[in-house]
Coordinates of C-alpha atoms in Angstrom, one line a residue:
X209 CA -31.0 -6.2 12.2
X210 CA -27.4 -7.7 11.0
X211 CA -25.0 -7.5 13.4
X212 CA -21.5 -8.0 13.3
X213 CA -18.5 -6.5 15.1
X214 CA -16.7 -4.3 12.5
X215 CA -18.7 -2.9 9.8
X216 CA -16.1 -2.1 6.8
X217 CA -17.9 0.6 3.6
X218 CA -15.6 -0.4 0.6
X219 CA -14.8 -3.3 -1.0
X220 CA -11.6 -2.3 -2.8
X221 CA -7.9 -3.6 -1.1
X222 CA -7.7 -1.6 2.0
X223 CA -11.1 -2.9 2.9
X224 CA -10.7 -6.4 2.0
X225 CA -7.2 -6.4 3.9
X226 CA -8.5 -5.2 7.0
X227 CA -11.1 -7.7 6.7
X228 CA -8.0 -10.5 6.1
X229 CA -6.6 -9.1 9.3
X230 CA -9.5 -9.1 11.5
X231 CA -10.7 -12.2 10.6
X232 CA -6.9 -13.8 11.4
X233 CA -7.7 -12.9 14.8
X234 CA -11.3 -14.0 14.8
X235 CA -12.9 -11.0 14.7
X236 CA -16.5 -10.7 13.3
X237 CA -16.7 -8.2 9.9
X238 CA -18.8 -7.3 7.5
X239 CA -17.8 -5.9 4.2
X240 CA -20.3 -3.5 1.8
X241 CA -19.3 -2.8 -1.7
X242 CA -21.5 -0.3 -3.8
X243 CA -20.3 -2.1 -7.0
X244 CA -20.9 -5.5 -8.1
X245 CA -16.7 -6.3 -7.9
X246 CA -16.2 -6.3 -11.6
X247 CA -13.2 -4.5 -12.4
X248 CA -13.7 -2.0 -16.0
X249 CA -10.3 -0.4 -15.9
X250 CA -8.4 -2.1 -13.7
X251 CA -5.9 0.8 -12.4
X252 CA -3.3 -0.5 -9.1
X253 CA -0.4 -2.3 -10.8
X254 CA 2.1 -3.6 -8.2
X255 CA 1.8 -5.0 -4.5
X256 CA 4.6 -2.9 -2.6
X257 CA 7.2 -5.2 -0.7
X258 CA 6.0 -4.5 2.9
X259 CA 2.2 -5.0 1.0
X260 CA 3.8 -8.3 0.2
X261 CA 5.1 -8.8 3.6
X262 CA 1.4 -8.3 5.0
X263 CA -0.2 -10.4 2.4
X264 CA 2.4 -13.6 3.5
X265 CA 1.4 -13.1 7.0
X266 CA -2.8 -13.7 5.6
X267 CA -1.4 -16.7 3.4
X268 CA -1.9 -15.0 0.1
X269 CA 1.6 -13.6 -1.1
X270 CA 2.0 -16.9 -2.9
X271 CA -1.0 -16.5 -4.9
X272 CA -0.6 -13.1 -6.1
X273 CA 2.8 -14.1 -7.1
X274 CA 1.1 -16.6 -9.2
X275 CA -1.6 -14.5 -10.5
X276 CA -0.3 -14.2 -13.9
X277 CA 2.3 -12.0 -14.2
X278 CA 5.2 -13.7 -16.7
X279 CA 8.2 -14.1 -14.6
X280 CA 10.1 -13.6 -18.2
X281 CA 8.8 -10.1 -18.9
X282 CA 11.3 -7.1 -18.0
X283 CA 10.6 -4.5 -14.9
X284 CA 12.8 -2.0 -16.3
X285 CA 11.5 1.5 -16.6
X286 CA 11.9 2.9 -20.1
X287 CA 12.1 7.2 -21.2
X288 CA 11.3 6.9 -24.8
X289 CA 9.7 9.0 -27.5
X290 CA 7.0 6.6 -28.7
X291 CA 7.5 3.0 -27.7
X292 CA 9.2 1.5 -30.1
X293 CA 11.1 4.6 -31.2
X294 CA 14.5 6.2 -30.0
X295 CA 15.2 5.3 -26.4
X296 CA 16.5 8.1 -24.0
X297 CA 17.0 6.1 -20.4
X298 CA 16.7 2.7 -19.3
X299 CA 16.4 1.7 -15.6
X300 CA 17.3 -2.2 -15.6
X301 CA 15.4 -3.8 -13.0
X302 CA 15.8 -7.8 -14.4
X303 CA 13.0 -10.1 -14.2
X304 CA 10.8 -11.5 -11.5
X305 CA 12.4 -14.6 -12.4
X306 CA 16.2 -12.9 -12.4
X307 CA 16.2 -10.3 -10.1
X308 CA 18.6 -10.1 -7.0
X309 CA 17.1 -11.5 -3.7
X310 CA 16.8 -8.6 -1.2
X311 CA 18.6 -8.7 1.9
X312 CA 15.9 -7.2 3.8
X313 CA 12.4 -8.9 3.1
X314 CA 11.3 -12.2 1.6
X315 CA 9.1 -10.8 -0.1
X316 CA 9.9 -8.4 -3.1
X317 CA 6.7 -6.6 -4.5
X318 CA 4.6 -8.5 -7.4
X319 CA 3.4 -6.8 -10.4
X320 CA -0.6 -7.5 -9.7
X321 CA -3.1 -5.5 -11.7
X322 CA -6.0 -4.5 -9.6
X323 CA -8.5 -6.7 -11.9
X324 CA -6.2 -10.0 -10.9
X325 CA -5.8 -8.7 -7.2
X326 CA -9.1 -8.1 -6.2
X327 CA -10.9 -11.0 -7.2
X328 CA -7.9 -13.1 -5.1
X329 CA -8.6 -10.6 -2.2
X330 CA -12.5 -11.2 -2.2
X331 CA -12.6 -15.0 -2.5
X332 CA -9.8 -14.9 0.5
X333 CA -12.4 -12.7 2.5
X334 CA -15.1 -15.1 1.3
X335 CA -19.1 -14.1 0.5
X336 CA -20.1 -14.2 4.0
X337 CA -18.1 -11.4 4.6
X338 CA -18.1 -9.5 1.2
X339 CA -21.8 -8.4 0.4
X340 CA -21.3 -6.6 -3.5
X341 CA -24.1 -4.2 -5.0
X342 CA -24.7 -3.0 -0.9
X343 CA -24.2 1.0 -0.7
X344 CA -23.9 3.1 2.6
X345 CA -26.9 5.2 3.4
X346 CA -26.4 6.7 6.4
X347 CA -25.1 5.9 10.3
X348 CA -25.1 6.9 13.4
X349 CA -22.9 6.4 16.8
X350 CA -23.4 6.2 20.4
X351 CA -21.4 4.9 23.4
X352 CA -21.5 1.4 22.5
X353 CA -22.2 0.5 18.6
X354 CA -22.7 2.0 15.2
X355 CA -26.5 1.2 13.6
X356 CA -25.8 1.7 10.1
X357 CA -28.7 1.7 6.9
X358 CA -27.7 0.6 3.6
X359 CA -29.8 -0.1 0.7
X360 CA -29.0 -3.7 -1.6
X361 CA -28.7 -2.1 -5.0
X362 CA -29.4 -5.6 -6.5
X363 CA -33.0 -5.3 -5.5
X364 CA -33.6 -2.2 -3.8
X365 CA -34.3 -3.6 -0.1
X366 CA -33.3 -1.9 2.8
X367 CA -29.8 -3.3 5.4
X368 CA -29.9 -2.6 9.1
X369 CA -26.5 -3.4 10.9
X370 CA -25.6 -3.0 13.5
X371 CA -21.9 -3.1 14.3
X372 CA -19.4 -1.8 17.5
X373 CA -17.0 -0.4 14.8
X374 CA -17.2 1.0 11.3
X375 CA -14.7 1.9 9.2
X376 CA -14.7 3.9 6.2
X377 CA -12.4 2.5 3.5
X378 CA -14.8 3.7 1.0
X379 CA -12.2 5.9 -1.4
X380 CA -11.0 9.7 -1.7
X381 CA -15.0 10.9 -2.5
X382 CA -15.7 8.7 0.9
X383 CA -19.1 9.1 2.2
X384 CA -18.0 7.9 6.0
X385 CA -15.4 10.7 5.9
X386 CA -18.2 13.2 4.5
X387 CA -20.7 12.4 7.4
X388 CA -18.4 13.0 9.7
X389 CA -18.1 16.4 8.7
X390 CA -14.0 15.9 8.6
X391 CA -12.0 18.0 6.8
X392 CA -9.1 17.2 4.1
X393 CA -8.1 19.8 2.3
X394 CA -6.3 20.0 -0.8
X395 CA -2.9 20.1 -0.5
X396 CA -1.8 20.9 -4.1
X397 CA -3.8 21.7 -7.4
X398 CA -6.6 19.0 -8.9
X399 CA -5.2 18.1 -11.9
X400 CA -7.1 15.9 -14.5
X401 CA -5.7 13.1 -16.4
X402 CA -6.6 10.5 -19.0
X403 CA -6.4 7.1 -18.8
X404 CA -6.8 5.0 -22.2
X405 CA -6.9 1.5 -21.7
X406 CA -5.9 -1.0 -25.1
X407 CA -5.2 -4.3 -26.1
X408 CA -2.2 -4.9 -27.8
X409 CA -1.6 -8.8 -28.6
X410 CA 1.6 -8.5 -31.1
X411 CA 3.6 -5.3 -29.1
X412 CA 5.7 -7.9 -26.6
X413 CA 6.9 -9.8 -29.4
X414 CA 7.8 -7.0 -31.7
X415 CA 9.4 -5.1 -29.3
X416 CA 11.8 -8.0 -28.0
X417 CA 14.7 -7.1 -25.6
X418 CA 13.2 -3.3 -26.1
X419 CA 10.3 -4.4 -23.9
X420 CA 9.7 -2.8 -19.9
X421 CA 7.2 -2.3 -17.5
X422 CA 6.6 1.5 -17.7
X423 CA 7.9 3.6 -20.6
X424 CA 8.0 7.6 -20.0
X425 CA 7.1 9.1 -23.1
X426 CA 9.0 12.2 -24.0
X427 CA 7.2 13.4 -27.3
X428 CA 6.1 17.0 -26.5
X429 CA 4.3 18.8 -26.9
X430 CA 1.3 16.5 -25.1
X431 CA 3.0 13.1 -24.2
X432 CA 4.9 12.8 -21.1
X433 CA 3.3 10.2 -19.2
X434 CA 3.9 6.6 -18.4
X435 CA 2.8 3.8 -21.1
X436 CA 2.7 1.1 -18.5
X437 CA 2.3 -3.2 -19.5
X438 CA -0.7 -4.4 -16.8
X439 CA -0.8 -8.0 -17.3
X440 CA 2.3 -8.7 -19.4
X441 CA 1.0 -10.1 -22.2
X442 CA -1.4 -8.0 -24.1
X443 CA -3.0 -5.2 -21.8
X444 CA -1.5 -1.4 -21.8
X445 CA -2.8 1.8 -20.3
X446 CA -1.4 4.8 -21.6
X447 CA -1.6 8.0 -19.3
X448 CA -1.9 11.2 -21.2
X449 CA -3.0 14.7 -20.0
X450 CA -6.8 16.1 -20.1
X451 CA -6.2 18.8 -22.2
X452 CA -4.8 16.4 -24.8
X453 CA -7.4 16.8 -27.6
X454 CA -6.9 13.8 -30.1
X455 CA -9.2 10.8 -29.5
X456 CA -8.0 7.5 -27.9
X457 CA -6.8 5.9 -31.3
X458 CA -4.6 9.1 -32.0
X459 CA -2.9 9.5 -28.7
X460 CA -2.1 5.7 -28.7
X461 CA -0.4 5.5 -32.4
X462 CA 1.2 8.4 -31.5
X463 CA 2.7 7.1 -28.3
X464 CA 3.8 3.7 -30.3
X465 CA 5.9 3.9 -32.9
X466 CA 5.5 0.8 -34.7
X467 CA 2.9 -0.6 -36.7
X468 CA 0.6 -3.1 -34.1
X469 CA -2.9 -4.2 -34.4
X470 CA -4.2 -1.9 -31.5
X471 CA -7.8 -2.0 -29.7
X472 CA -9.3 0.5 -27.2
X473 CA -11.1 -0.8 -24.3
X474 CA -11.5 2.5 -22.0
X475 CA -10.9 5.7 -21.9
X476 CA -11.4 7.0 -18.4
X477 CA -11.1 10.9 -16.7
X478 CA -9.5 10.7 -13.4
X479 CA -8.4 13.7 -11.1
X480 CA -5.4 13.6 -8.8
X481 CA -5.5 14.6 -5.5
X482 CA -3.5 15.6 -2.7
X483 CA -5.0 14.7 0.7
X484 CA -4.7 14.1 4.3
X485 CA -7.9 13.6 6.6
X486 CA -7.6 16.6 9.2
X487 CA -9.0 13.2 11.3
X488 CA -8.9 9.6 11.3
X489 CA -11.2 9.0 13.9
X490 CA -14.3 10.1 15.2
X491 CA -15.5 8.3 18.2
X492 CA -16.6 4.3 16.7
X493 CA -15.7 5.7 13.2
X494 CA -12.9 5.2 11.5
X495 CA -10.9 6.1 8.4
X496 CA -8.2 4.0 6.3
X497 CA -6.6 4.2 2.8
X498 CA -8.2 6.6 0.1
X499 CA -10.7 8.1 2.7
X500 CA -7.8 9.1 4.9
X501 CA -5.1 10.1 2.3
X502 CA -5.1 10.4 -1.2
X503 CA -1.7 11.3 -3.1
X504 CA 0.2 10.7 -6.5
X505 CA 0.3 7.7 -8.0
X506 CA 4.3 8.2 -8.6
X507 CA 6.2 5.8 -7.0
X508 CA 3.1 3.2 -6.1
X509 CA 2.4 4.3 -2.3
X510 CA -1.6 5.3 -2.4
X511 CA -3.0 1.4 -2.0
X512 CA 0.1 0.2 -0.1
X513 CA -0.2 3.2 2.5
X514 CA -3.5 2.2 2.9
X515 CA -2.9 -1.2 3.3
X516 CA -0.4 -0.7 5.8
X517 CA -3.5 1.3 7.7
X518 CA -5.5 -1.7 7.9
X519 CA -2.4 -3.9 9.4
X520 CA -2.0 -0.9 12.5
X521 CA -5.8 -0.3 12.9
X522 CA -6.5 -4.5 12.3
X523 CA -5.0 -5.4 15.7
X524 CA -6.1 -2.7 17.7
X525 CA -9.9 -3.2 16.6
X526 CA -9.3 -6.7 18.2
X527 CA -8.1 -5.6 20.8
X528 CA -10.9 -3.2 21.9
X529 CA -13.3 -5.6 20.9
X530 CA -11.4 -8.7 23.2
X531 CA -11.6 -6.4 26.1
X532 CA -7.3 -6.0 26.9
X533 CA -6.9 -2.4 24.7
X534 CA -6.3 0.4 27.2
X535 CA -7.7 4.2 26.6
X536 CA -4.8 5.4 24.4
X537 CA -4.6 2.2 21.7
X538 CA -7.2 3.3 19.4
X539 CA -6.1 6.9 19.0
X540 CA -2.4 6.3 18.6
X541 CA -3.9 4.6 14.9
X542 CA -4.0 8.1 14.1
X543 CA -1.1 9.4 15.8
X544 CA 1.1 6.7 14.2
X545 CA -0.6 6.3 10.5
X546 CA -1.2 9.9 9.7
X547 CA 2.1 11.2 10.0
X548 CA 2.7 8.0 7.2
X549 CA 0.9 9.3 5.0
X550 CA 1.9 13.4 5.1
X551 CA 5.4 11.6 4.4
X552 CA 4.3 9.7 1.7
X553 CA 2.5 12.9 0.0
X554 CA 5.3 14.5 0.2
X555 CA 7.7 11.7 -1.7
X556 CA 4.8 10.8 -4.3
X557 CA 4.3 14.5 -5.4
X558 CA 8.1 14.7 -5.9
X559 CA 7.9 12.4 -7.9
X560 CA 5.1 13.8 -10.1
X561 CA 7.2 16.9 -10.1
X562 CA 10.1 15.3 -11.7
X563 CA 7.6 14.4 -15.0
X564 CA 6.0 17.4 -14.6
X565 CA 8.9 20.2 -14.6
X566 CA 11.0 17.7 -17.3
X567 CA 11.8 20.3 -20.7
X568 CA 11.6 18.3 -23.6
X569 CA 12.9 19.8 -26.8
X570 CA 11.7 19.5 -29.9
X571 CA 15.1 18.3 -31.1
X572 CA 14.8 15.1 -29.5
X573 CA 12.8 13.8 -32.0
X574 CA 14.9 14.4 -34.8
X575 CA 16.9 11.5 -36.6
X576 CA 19.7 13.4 -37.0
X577 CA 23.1 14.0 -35.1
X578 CA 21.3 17.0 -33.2
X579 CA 18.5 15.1 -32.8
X580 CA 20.9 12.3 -31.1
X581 CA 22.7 14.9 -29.0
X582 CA 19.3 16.2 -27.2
X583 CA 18.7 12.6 -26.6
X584 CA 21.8 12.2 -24.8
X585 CA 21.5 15.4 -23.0
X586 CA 18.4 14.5 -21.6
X587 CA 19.3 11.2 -20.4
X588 CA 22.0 13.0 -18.4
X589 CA 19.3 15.8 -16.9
X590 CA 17.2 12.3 -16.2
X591 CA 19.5 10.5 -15.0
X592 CA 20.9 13.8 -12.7
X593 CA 17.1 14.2 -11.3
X594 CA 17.4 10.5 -9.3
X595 CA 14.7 8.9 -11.2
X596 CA 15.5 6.0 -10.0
X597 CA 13.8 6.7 -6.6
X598 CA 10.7 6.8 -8.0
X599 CA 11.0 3.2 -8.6
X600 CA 12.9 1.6 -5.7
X601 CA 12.6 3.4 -2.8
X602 CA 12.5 0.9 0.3
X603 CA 13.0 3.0 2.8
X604 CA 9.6 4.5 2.1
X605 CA 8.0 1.2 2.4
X606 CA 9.8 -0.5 5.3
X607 CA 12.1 3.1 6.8
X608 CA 8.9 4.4 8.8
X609 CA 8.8 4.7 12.6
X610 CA 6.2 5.0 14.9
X611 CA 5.7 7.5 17.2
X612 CA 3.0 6.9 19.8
X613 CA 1.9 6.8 23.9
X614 CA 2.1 2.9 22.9
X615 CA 5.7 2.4 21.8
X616 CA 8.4 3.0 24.8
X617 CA 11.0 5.5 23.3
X618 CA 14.9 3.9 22.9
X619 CA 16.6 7.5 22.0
X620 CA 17.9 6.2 19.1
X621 CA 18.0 9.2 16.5
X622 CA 19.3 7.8 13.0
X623 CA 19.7 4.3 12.6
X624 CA 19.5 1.9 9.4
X625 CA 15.9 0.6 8.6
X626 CA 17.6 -2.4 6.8
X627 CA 19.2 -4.2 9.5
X628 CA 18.5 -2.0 13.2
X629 CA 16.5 -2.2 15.6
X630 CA 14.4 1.3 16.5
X631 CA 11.3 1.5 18.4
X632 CA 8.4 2.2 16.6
X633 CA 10.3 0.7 13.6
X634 CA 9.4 -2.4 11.6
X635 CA 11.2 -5.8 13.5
X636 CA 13.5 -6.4 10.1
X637 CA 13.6 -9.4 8.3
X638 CA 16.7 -12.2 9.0
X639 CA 16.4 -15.8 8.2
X640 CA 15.3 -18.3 10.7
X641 CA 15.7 -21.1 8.4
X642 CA 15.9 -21.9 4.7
X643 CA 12.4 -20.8 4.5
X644 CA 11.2 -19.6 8.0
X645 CA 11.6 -15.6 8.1
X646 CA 11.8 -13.8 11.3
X647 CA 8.4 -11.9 10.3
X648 CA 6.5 -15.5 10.2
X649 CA 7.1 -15.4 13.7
X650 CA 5.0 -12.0 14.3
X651 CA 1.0 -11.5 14.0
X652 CA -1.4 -13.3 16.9
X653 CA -0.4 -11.3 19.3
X654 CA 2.6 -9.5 21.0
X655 CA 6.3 -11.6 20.9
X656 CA 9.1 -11.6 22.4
X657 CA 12.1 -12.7 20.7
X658 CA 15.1 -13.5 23.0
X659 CA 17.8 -13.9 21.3
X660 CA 20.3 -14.9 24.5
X661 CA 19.8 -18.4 25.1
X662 CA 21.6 -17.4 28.6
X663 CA 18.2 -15.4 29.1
X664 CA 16.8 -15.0 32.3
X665 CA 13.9 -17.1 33.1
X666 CA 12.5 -16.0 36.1
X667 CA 12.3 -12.4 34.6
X668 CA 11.1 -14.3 31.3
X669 CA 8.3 -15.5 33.5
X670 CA 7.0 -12.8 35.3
X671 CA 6.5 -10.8 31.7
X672 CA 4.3 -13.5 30.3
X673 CA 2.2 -13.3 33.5
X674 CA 2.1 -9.8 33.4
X675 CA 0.9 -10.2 30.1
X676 CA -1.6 -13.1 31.0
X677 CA -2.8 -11.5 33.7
X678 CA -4.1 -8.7 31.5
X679 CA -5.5 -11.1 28.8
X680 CA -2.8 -9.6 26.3
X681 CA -1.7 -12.5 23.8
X682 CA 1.8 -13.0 24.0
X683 CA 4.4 -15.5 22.7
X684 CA 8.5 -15.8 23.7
X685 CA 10.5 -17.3 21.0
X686 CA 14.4 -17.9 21.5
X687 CA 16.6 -16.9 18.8
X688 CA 19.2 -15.6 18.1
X689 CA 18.1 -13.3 15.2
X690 CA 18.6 -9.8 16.6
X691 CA 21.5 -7.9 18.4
X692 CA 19.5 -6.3 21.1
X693 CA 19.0 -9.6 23.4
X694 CA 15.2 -8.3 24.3
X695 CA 12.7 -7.3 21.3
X696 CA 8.9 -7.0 22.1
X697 CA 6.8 -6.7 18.7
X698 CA 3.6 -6.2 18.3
X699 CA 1.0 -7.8 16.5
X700 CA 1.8 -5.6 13.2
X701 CA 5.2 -6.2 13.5
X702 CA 6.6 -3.0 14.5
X703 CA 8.7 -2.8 17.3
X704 CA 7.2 -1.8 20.9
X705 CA 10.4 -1.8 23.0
X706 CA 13.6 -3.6 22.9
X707 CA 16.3 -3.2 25.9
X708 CA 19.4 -5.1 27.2
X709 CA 17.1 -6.2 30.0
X710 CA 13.8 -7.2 30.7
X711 CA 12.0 -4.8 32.9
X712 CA 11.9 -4.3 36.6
X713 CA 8.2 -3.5 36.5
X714 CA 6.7 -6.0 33.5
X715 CA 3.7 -4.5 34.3
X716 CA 4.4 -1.2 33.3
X717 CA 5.6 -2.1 30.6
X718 CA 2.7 -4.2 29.0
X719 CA 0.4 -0.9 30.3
X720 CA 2.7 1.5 28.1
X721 CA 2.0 -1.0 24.5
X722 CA -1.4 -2.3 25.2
X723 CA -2.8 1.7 25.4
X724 CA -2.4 2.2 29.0
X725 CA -5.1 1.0 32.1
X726 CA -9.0 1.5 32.1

């Protein structure tokens, strides 16, 4: 029998990042992966900012930013008729090496293909942890662990673990979510794309300052789906719809207009769905990223949602296991995650709406002054339909607020994710030092950040004992980097309470954000 204290099905980037989180806090895991890791058609393209944030806090945000991605190549976002061809709409987004430095994070996202950010991921986890070629069998629960059977696919022996938690991270067709007999229903129409993966080598240099990340193509009647760069040198995919008849070749000269040595490497059916897990918990079962929610790929939320699951659910696994969680801490994962991910359905299927609804005329195509005037007509209608959303939309990433028996309400209504404080909301980002972020302060446990040096010690001391004497990590730093002079964060970095002053009761209050008392 292996045993281990979390048991994680699914080796992709919401399972390895819970894994990074648990083991920061020294928490036993064990990760199985049905594959054997190699990555076919790679299909994630960028590490969202707050993604990025996480991935600083577990020491890697460095490394993906050095993954491979040239810092010369543009991020615009291109509407075009074939690569190459007439342009309709540019979105300039610079450079990784000349963009703007955001005011609020210190870490913009990274373009990271999925066959670059994996590999990183798994080594970080490390093969003690990872076991590849292992696939889920079967499970069952009781009051105190999860005994789970796999089977090694390398050479068909049999895996008995035993483990206090599992989680399924095991993808939208999840077999954890399946055996728990939970419910997500569809909610919007399957639809079926194509994705056709080619090489490229001489595109970048032909196309010159005409170059982006993603061009829309606009070439009806079949093409109006992105063309995206993976890896910034030589590696495309080109989206097209199912029903599109002509063969990989075809669709790809059609979609470029000029005259490149081209080779095909995949061409892969994928379905879209729209998701939400009715449940994401079912006694020591649990349920994060693609098993929990599954939504458009427009606007890049699907793997960062679920990586944000694994920093909530990270923490409170730890606690539970460390013996300091209360009743409520493990069910407000759900309460605050799901609503998350409803939100980001929502957003990401506007976005697919916006391609989806967009008239292209025939006259677009034309070299001719007609043909010029559709062009600029559609920009306008693009430009009119906020595109730009799709693409930077920061408020979706960092805007959230929890709402949960753990976080002690402030009444605050409407405030600005960018620089205010809100309970429930991530602590924001302000500069410590030339490279010390106020985020690199949160993670091992819950902090207090004080930032009136005139602060009351007394008060200041009987918190931290009110937190030691539950066995609730806890740091105080004093600094002057927020205006509410008492901010309590927790380990994920969202706020738990903030107030002019401490608490009469401590007590009470470490009760309310560890889950309540046993």
């Amino acid at each position: 029998m292996n045993e281990t204290e979390v048991l994680i099905i699914g080796g992709g980037p919401v399972g390895l990042a819970l894994a990074l989180d648990l083991r920061s806090r020294g928490v036993a895991c064990m990760v199985l992966e049905a594959t054997d890791g190699r990555i076919r058609h790679p299909r994630v393209g960028t590490v969202g900012p707050r993604s990025m944030e996480l991935m600083r806090r577990w020491g890697l945000a460095e490394r993906i930013r050095k993954s491979g991605w040239p810092g010369d190549h543009p991020l615009d976002i291109a509407w075009v008729t074939a690569v190459g061809g007439h342009e309709i709409h540019r979105l300039d987004f610079g450079t990784t090496d000349t963009r703007t430095a955001l005011p609020y994070t210190p870490e913009p996202e990274q373009v990271c293909p999925q066959h670059w950010l994996l590999p990183l991921l798994a080594e970080a986890v490390g093969p003690e942890v990872l076991r590849r070629e292992c696939r889920l069998e079967s499970f069952v629960q009781d009051h105190d662990q999860v005994r789970a059977t796999a089977t090694d696919l390398s050479d068909g022996s049999r895996l008995d673990i035993s483990a206090r938690y599992l989680v399924g991270c095991d993808g939208a067709a999840s077999r954890v979510r399946t055996a728990l007999r939970i419910a997500a229903p569809p909610r919007r129409r399957t639809r079926v794309f194509r994705n056709i993966l080619f090489r490229a080598p001489r595109l970048r240099e032909q196309l010159g300052p005409r170059g982006a990340l993603v061009y829309f193509l606009t070439q009806p009647p079949d093409l109006r789906y992105p063309l995206r760069a993976m890896d910034g040198r030589d590696l495309y995919r080109l989206t097209v719809g199912h029903h599109t008849s002509s063969d990989a070749m075809s669709a790809i000269r059609s979609a470029i207009a000029l005259d490149t040595p081209v080779e095909v490497l995949s061409d892969n059916d994928w379905h879209l769905t729209h998701r939400v897990a009715e449940r994401y918990r079912r006694g020591r079962v649990l349920l994060a990223g693609d098993a929990a929610h599954t939504l458009s790929p427009s606007g890049g939320f699907g793997m960062n949602t679920g990586i944000a699951d694994a920093a909530d659910l990270g923490w409170k696994l730890a606690a539970e296991l460390a013996g300091w969680a209360g009743p409520a801490l493990l069910d407000s994962y759900q309460q605050e995650r799901r609503p998350v991910a409803e939100r980001s359905l929502v957003e990401a299927d506007g976005n697919l709406r916006r391609t989806l609804d967009r008239r292209l005329p025939t006259e677009i195509l034309l070299d001719t002054e007609p043909g010029a005037g559709a062009r600029t007509e559609l920009a306008c209608r693009i430009e009119r339909s906020g595109v730009r959303r799709e693409f930077e939309a920061p408020d979706m990433h960092f805007g959230y607020r929890y709402t949960s028996p753990v976080i002690v309400p402030d009444g605050v209504t409407m405030y600005d994710w960018c620089a205010d404080l809100a309970s429930g909301g991530r602590a924001p980002h302000v500069w410590l030092g030339p490279e010390t972020s106020s985020l690199d302060l949160f993670g091992p446990g819950f902090h207090l950040v004080a930032s009136d040096a005139r602060s009351d010690l007394p008060a200041l001391d009987g918190l931290a004992r009110a937190f030691d004497a539950r066995r609730v990590p806890f740091t105080l730093t004093r600094a002057p980097a927020y205006r509410s002079p008492y901010v309590l964060v927790r380990p994920d970095g969202h706020v738990a309470w903030h107030g002019a002053e401490l608490p009469v009761d401590p007590g009470a209050l470490v009760d309310i954000v560890r889950g309540g008392r046993r």
